[in-house]
mmCIF file of C-alpha atoms in Angstrom:
data_model
loop_
_atom_site.group_PDB
_atom_site.id
_atom_site.type_symbol
_atom_site.label_atom_id
_atom_site.label_comp_id
_atom_site.label_asym_id
_atom_site.label_seq_id
_atom_site.Cartn_x
_atom_site.Cartn_y
_atom_site.Cartn_z
ATOM 1 C CA MET A 16 23.703 -7.039 12.240
ATOM 2 C CA VAL A 17 20.237 -6.600 10.790
ATOM 3 C CA GLU A 18 17.289 -5.992 13.087
ATOM 4 C CA ILE A 19 13.858 -6.531 11.602
ATOM 5 C CA VAL A 20 11.644 -3.855 13.151
ATOM 6 C CA SER A 21 8.385 -4.934 11.576
ATOM 7 C CA VAL A 22 6.899 -6.981 8.782
ATOM 8 C CA THR A 23 3.493 -5.800 7.590
ATOM 9 C CA ASN A 24 1.189 -7.536 5.159
ATOM 10 C CA TYR A 25 -0.294 -5.183 2.538
ATOM 11 C CA GLY A 26 -2.391 -7.105 0.034
ATOM 12 C CA ASP A 27 0.012 -9.214 -2.004
ATOM 13 C CA HIS A 28 3.197 -7.595 -0.635
ATOM 14 C CA LEU A 29 5.179 -7.675 2.578
ATOM 15 C CA VAL A 30 6.636 -4.394 3.840
ATOM 16 C CA ILE A 31 9.768 -4.957 5.925
ATOM 17 C CA ILE A 32 11.193 -2.180 8.113
ATOM 18 C CA PHE A 33 14.705 -2.880 9.368
ATOM 19 C CA LYS A 34 17.787 -1.343 10.983
ATOM 20 C CA ILE A 35 21.403 -2.102 10.120
ATOM 21 C CA ASN A 36 24.137 -2.301 12.760
ATOM 22 C CA GLY A 37 21.974 -0.605 15.378
ATOM 23 C CA ARG A 38 21.792 2.672 13.480
ATOM 24 C CA PRO A 39 18.832 4.803 14.488
ATOM 25 C CA ASP A 40 17.681 5.239 10.883
ATOM 26 C CA GLU A 41 15.243 2.692 9.548
ATOM 27 C CA HIS A 42 15.176 1.275 6.033
ATOM 28 C CA THR A 43 12.082 -0.019 4.320
ATOM 29 C CA THR A 44 11.670 -2.510 1.527
ATOM 30 C CA THR A 45 8.658 -4.063 -0.124
ATOM 31 C CA ILE A 46 8.746 -7.595 -1.490
ATOM 32 C CA GLN A 47 6.167 -9.770 -3.136
ATOM 33 C CA LYS A 48 4.319 -11.832 -0.604
ATOM 34 C CA ILE A 49 6.160 -15.007 0.226
ATOM 35 C CA ARG A 50 4.413 -18.013 -1.217
ATOM 36 C CA GLU A 51 4.020 -21.306 0.552
ATOM 37 C CA GLY A 52 5.866 -24.237 -0.940
ATOM 38 C CA ARG A 53 9.318 -24.251 -2.515
ATOM 39 C CA PRO A 54 11.761 -22.925 -1.583
ATOM 40 C CA PRO A 55 10.841 -23.045 2.122
ATOM 41 C CA ILE A 56 9.546 -19.806 3.608
ATOM 42 C CA HIS A 57 12.616 -19.195 5.804
ATOM 43 C CA MET A 58 14.898 -19.450 2.743
ATOM 44 C CA GLN A 59 12.698 -16.972 0.868
ATOM 45 C CA LEU A 60 12.983 -14.558 3.814
ATOM 46 C CA ILE A 61 16.771 -14.950 3.928
ATOM 47 C CA ASP A 62 16.984 -14.218 0.191
ATOM 48 C CA ALA A 63 14.750 -11.162 0.621
ATOM 49 C CA VAL A 64 16.917 -9.766 3.436
ATOM 50 C CA ARG A 65 20.096 -10.375 1.416
ATOM 51 C CA SER A 66 18.688 -8.512 -1.581
ATOM 52 C CA LEU A 67 17.588 -5.539 0.496
ATOM 53 C CA LEU A 68 21.004 -5.361 2.175
ATOM 54 C CA ASP A 69 22.589 -5.180 -1.275
ATOM 55 C CA GLU A 70 20.284 -2.248 -2.089
ATOM 56 C CA VAL A 71 21.318 -0.364 1.064
ATOM 57 C CA LYS A 72 25.091 -0.825 0.649
#
């Protein structure tokens, strides 16, 4: 399970802090700010979380 701890907007990037499987350690990733339009924002967020999970594995 992935728990999103926070999503912070810094200029043109989003900084996402998250935990995996309830571990106490937090992981951070930075992605380009999600743009409105296509694909829908929730799909862009899902893709971003998938890519950061691949980085952590």
